Tab-separated table of C-alpha atoms in Angstrom:
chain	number	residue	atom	x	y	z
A	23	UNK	CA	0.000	0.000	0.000
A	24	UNK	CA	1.566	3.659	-0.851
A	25	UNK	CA	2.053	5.907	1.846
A	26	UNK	CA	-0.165	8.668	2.587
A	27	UNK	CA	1.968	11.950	1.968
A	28	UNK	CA	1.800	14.267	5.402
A	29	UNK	CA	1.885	17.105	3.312
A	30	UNK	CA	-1.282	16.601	1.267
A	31	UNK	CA	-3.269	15.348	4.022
A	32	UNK	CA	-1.729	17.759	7.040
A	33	UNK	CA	-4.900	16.369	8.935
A	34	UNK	CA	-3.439	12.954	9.300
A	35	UNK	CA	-1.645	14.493	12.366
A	36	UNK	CA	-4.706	15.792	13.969
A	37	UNK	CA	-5.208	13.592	17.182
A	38	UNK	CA	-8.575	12.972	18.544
A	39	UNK	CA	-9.071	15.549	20.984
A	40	UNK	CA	-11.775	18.184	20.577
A	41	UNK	CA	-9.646	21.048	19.885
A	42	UNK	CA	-9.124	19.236	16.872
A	43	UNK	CA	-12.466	18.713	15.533
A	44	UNK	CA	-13.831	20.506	12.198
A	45	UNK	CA	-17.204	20.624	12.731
A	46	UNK	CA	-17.526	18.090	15.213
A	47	UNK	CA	-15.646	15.936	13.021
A	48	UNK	CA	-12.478	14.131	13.595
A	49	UNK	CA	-9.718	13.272	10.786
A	50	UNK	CA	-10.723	9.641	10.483
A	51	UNK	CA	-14.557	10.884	10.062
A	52	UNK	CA	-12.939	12.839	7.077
A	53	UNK	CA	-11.136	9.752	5.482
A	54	UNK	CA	-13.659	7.922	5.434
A	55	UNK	CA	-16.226	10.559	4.140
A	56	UNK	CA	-13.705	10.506	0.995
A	57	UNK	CA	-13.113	6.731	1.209
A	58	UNK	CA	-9.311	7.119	1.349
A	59	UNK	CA	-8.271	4.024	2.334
A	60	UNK	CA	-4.276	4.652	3.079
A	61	UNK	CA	-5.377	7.678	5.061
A	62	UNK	CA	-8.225	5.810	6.986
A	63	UNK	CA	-5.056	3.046	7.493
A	64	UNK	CA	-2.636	5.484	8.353
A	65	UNK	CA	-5.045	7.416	11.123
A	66	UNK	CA	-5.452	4.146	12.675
A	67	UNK	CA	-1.849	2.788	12.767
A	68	UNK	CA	-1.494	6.242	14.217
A	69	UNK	CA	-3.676	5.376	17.736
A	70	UNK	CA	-7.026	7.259	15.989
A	71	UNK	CA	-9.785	5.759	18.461
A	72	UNK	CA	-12.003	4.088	15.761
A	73	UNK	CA	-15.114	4.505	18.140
A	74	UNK	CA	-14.244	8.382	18.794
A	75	UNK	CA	-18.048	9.998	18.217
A	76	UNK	CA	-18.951	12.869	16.159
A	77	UNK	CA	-21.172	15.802	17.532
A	78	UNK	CA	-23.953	13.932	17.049
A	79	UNK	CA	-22.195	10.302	18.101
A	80	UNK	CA	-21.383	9.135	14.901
A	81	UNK	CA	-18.465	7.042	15.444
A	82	UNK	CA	-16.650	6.037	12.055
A	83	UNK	CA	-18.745	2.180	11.350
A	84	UNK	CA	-22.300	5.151	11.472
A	85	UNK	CA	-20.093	6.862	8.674
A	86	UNK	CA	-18.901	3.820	6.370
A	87	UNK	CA	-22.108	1.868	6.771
A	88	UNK	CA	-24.065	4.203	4.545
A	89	UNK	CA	-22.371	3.359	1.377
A	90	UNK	CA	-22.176	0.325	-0.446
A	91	UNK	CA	-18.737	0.964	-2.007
A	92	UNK	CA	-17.218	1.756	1.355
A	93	UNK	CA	-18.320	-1.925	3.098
A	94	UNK	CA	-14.342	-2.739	3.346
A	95	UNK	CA	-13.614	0.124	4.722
A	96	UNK	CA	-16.423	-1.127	7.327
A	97	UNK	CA	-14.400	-4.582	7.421
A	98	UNK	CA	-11.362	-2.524	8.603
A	99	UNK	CA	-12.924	-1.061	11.244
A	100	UNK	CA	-14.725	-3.957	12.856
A	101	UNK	CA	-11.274	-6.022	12.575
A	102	UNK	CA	-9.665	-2.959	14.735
A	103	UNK	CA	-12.288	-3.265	17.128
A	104	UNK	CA	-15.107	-1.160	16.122
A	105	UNK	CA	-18.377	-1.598	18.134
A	106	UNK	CA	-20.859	-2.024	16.465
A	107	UNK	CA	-23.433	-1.702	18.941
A	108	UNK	CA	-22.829	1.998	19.706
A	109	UNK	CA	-25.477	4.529	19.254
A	110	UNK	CA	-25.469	8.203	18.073
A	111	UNK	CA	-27.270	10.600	20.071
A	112	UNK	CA	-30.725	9.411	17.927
A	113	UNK	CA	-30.048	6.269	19.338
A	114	UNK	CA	-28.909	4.549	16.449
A	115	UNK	CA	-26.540	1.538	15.457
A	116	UNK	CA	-24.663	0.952	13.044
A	117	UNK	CA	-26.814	-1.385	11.763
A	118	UNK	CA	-29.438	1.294	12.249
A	119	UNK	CA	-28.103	3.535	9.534
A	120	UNK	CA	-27.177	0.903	7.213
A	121	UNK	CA	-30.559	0.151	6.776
A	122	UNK	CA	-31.727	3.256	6.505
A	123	UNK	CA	-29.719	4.066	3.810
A	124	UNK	CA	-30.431	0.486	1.806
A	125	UNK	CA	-26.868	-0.658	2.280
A	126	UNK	CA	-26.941	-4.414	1.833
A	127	UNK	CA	-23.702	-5.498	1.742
A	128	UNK	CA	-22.787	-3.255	4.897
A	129	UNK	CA	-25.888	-4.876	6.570
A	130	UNK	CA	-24.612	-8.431	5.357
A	131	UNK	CA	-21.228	-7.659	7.260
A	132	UNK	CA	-22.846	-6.746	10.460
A	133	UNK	CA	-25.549	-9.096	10.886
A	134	UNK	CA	-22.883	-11.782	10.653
A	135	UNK	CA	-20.461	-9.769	12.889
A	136	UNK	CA	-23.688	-10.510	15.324
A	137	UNK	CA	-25.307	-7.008	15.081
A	138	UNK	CA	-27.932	-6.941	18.125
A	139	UNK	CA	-31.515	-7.206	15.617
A	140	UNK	CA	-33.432	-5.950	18.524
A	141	UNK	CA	-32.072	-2.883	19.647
A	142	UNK	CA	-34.491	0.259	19.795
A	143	UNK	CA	-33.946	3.863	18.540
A	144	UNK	CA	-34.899	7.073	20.793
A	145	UNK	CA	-38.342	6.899	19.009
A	146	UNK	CA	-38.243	2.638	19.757
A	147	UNK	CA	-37.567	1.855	16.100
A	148	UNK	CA	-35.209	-1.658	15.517
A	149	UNK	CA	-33.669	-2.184	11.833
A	150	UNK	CA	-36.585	-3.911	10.674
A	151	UNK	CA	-38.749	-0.880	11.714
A	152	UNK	CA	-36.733	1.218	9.296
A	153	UNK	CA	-36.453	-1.617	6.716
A	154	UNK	CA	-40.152	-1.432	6.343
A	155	UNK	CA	-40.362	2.025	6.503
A	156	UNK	CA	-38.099	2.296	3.321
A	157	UNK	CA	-40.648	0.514	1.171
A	158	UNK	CA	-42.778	3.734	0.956
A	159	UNK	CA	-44.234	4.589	-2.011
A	160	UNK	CA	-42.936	7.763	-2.650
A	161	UNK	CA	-39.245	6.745	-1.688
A	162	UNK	CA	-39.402	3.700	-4.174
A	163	UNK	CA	-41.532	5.838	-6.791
A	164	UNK	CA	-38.394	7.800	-7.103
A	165	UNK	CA	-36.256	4.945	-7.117
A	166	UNK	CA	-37.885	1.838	-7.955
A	167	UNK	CA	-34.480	0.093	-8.207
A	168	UNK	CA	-34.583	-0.015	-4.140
A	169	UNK	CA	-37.472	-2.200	-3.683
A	170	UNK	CA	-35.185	-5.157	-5.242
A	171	UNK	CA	-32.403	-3.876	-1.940
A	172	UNK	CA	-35.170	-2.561	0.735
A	173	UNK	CA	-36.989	-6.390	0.111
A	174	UNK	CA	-33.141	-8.255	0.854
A	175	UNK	CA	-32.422	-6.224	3.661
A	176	UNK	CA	-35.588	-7.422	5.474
A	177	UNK	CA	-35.247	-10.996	4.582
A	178	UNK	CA	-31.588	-10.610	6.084
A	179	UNK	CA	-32.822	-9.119	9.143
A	180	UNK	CA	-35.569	-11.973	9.549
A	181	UNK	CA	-33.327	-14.613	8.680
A	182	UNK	CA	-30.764	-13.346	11.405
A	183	UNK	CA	-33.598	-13.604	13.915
A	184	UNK	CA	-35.322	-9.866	14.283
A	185	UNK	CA	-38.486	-10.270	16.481
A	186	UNK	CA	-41.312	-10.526	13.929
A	187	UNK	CA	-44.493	-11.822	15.676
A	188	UNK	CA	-48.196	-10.711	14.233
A	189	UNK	CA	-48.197	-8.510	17.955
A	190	UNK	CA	-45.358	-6.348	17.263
A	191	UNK	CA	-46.019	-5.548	13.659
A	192	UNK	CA	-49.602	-4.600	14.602
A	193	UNK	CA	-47.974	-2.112	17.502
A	194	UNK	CA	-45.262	-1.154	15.214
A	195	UNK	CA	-46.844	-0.300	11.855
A	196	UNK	CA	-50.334	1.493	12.079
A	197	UNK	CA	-49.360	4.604	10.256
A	198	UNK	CA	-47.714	3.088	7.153
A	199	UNK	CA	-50.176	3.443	3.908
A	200	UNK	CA	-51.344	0.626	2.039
A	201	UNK	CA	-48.560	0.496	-0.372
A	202	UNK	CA	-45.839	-0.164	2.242
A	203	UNK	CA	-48.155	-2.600	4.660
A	204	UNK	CA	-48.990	-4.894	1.365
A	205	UNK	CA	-44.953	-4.926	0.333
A	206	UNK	CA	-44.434	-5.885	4.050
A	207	UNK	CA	-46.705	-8.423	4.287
A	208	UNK	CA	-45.286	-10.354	1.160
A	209	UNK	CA	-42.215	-10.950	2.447
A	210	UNK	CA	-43.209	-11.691	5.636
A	211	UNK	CA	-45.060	-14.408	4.040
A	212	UNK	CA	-42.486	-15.436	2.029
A	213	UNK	CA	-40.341	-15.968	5.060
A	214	UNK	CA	-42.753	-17.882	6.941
A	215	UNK	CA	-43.747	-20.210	3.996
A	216	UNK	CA	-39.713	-20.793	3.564
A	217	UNK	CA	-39.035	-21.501	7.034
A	218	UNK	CA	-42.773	-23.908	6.776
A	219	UNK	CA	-41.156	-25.293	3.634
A	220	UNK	CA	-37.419	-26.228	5.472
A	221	UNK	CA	-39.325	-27.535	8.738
A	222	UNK	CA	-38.635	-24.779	10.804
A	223	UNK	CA	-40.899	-22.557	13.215
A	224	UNK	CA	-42.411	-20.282	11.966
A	225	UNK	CA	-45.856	-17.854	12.237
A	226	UNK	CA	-48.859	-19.924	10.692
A	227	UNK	CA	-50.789	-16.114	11.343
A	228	UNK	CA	-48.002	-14.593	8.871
A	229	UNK	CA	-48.277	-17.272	6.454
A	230	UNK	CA	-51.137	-15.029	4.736
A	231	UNK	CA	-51.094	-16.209	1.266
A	232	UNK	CA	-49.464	-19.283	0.633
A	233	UNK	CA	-51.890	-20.301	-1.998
A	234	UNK	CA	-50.600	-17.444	-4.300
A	235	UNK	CA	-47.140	-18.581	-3.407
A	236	UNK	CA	-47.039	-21.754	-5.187
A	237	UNK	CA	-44.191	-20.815	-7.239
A	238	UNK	CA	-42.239	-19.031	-4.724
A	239	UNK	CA	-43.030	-22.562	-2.580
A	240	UNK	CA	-41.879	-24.791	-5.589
A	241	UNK	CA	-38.321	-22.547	-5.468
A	242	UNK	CA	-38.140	-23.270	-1.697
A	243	UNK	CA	-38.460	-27.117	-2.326
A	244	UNK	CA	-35.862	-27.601	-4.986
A	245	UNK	CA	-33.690	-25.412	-3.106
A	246	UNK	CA	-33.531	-27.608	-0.285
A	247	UNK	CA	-33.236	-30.310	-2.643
A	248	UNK	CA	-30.084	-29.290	-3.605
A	249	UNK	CA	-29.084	-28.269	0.314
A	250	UNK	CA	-30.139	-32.197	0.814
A	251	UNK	CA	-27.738	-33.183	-2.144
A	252	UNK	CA	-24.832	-31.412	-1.003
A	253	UNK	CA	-22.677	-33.561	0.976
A	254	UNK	CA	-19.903	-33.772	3.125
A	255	UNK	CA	-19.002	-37.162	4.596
A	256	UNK	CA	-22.353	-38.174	6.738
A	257	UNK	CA	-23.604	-34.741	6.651
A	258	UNK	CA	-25.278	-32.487	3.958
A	259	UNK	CA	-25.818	-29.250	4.295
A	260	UNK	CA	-29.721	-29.321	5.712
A	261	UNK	CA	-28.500	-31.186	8.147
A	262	UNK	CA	-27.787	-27.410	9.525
A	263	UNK	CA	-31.871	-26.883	9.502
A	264	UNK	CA	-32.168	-30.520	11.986
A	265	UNK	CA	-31.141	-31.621	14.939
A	266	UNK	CA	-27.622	-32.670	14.282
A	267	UNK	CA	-25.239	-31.208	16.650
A	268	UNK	CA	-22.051	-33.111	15.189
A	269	UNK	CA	-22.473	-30.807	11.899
A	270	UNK	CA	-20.916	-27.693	13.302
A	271	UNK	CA	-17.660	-29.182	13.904
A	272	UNK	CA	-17.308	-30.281	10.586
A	273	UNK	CA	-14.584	-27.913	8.865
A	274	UNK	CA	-15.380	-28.243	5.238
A	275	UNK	CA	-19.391	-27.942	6.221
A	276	UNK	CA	-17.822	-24.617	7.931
A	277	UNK	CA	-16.117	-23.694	4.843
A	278	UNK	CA	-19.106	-24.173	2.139
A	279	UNK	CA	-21.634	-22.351	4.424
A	280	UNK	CA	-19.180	-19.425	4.464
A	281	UNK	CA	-18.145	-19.447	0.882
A	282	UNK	CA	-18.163	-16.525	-1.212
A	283	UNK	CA	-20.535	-18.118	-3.661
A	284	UNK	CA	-23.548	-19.657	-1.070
A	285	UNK	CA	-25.930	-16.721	-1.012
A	286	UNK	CA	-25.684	-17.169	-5.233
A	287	UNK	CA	-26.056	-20.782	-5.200
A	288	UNK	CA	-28.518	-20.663	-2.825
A	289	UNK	CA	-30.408	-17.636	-2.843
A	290	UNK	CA	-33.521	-18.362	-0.789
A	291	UNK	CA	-32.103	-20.606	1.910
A	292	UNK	CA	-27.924	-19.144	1.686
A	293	UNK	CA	-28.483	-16.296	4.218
A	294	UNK	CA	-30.836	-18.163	6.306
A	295	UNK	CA	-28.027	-21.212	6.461
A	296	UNK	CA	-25.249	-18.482	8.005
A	297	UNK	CA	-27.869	-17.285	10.498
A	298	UNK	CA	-28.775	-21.110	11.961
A	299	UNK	CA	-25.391	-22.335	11.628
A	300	UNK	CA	-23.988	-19.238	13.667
A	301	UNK	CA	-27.015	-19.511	16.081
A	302	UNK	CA	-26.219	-23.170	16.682
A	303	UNK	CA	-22.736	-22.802	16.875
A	304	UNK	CA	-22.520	-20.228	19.617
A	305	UNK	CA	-25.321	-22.561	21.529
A	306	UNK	CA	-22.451	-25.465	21.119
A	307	UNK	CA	-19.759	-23.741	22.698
A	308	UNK	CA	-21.674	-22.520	25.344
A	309	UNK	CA	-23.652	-25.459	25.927
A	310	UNK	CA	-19.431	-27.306	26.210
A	311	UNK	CA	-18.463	-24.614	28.608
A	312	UNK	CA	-21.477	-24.890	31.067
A	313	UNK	CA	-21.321	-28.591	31.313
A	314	UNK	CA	-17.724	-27.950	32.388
A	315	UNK	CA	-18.518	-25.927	34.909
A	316	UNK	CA	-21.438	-27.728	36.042
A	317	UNK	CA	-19.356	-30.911	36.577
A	318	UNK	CA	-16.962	-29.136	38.919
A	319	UNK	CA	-20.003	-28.256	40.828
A	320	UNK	CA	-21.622	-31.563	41.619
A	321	UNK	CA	-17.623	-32.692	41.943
A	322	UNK	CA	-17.602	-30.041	44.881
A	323	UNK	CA	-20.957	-31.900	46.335
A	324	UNK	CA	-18.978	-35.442	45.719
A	325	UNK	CA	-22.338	-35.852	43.342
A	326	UNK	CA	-21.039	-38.159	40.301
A	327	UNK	CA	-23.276	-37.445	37.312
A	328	UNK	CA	-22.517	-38.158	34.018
A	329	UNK	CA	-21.327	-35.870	30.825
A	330	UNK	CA	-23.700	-37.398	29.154
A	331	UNK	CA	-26.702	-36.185	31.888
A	332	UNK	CA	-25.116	-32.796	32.658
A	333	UNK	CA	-25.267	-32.121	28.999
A	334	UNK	CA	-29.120	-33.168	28.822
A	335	UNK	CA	-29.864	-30.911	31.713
A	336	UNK	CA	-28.123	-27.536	30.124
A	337	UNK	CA	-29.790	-28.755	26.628
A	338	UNK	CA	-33.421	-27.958	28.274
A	339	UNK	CA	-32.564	-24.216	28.090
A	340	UNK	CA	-33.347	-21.929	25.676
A	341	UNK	CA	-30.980	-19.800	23.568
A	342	UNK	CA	-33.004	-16.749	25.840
A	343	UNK	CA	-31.772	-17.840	28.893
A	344	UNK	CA	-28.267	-20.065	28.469
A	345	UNK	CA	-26.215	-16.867	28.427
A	346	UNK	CA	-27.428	-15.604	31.795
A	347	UNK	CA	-27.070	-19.580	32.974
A	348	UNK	CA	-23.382	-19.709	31.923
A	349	UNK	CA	-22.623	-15.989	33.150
A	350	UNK	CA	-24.226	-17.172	36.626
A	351	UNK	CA	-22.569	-20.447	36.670
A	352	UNK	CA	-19.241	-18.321	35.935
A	353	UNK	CA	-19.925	-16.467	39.292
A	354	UNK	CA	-20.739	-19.467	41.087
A	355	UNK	CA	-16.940	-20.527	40.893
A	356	UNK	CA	-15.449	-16.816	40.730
A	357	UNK	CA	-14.244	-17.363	37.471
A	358	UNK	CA	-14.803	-14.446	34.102
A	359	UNK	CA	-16.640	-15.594	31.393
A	360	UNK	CA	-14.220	-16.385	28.675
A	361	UNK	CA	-13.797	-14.862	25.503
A	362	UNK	CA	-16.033	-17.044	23.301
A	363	UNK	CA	-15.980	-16.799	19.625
A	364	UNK	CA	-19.481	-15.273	19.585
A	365	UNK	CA	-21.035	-12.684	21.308
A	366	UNK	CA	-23.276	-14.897	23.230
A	367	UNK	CA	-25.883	-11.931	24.388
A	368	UNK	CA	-27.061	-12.267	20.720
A	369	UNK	CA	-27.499	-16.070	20.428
């Protein structure tokens, strides 16, 4: 990568204290407005505090998220510790404005970087909230290219688990017109009938329409065909939609489910595959750390009971409540949570 020349960009030795705002802004707020890559990578390798906020709490993931072309720039940042659950002084995420500004590539990256789906606004809006409310008529009148984008970004953010029962869209949505509420309701039923179709819960009072659906149903089924025909030793890759529990520590199942090419081989069922594998995978590790700790414990009681029993026990709980089990099982024996590979408050 070239270097970034001091000279024409005398900014780069701005540090982040508030004498040296412009605007509110800070240097790496600048670099990224631009998209300059070696200067957004210089800032950084200079100490610039990636989750420094703007006037209005921007930090720099609020900034990159809103463009598609800048979603590596958003890779950077989350690799050099970006949180991405930080809020501006509206209340929103990251995952907020990338959303609201149809990103979906930048909404891909943090919804599998485990972007909380059900965090509220100041005026108790989540991402799906917004997602719906960019399928107005006179947003998509001007540009009817976005419907294609707005109608991905809500299937991402129902595939990656966003509350969506009949209750909370009847609270949430009163005041959007008949245009928006019949685009909603489509996919919504789409998404139920899929999840119907792959054996999988899902809302029977959603499922509106699955008689006109028939060909959108037919897609489902020879999709998961072809997730049934892929294969990797005793495993394909539905297996992800069962109960197997062995298929998440298979490395080449790991590798095709995170390919570059899944979501465009599988198009209905791709994003939907991440979300359950990732789900199930945290629940895994958690589920093999508790049963360690709960061993010790009935060790301490001279109580002998088996792997096999302790593991049925923790299995009862749901993905709700097993982080707050293993956190309090953690303070039982004075010992910190360790750093798992997921963030388990989003399981």
């Amino acid at each position: 990568m070239e270097c970034v020349n001091d000279e024409d960009y005398p900014w780069l030795d701005w540090t982040n204290s508030l004498d040296n705002r412009w605007r509110g802004y800070l240097p790496l707020h600048f670099g990224i407005g631009i998209m300059d890559v070696d200067a957004i990578t210089n800032l950084v390798a200079r100490g610039a505090d990636v989750n420094e906020p703007s006037i209005i709490g921007n930090t720099a993931l609020h900034i990159s998220v809103k463009r598609d072309c800048a979603s590596s720039i958003t890779k950077f940042l989350i690799a050099n510790n970006g949180n991405i659950e930080s809020k501006n002084k509206y209340g929103l995420t990251p995952l907020h404005e990338a959303v609201r500004y149809f990103s979906l590539p930048n909404t891909r990256i943090l919804l599998r970087h485990n972007a909380n789906v059900k965090v509220e606004d100041e005026m108790g809006q989540t991402a799906l909230d917004w997602a719906v409310h960019n399928l107005r008529r006179e947003t998509l009148e001007e540009a009817p290219h976005l419907l294609v984008i707005a109608r991905k970004i809500i299937e991402e953010l129902l595939d990656w688990g966003t509350p969506h029962c009949p209750q909370l869209l009847l609270r949430a949505y009163p005041w959007y017109d008949s245009y928006t509420v019949e685009h909603a309701v489509t996919i919504l039923s789409k998404h139920s009938l899929k999840r119907k179709c792959a054996r999988l819960p899902y809302h029977s009072e959603l499922l509106i329409s699955e008689r006109d659906l028939q060909r959108y149903k037919s897609k489902c089924l020879n999709e998961l065909t072809r997730l049934k025909s892929v294969r990797v030793n005793s495993h394909s890759l539905y297996c992800i939609f069962s109960t197997c529990c062995t298929v998440y520590h298979v490395e080449d199942v790991k590798r095709i489910v995170w390919s570059s090419n899944i979501l465009v081989d599988f198009p209905i069922y791709g994003s939907l595959l991440q979300a359950t594998f990732t789900k199930n995978e945290k629940r895994e590790e958690l589920l093999s750390y508790g049963e360690q700790i709960l061993s010790y414990l009935f060790l301490k009681i001279e109580l002998y009971m088996p792997l096999l029993v302790v593991g049925k026990i923790l299995d009862c709980i749901n993905n709700e409540d097993l982080p707050a089990t293993v956190t309090s099982l953690c303070k039982i024996i004075n010992t910190p949570l360790p750093n798992l590979k997921y963030n388990i408050y989003t399981v």
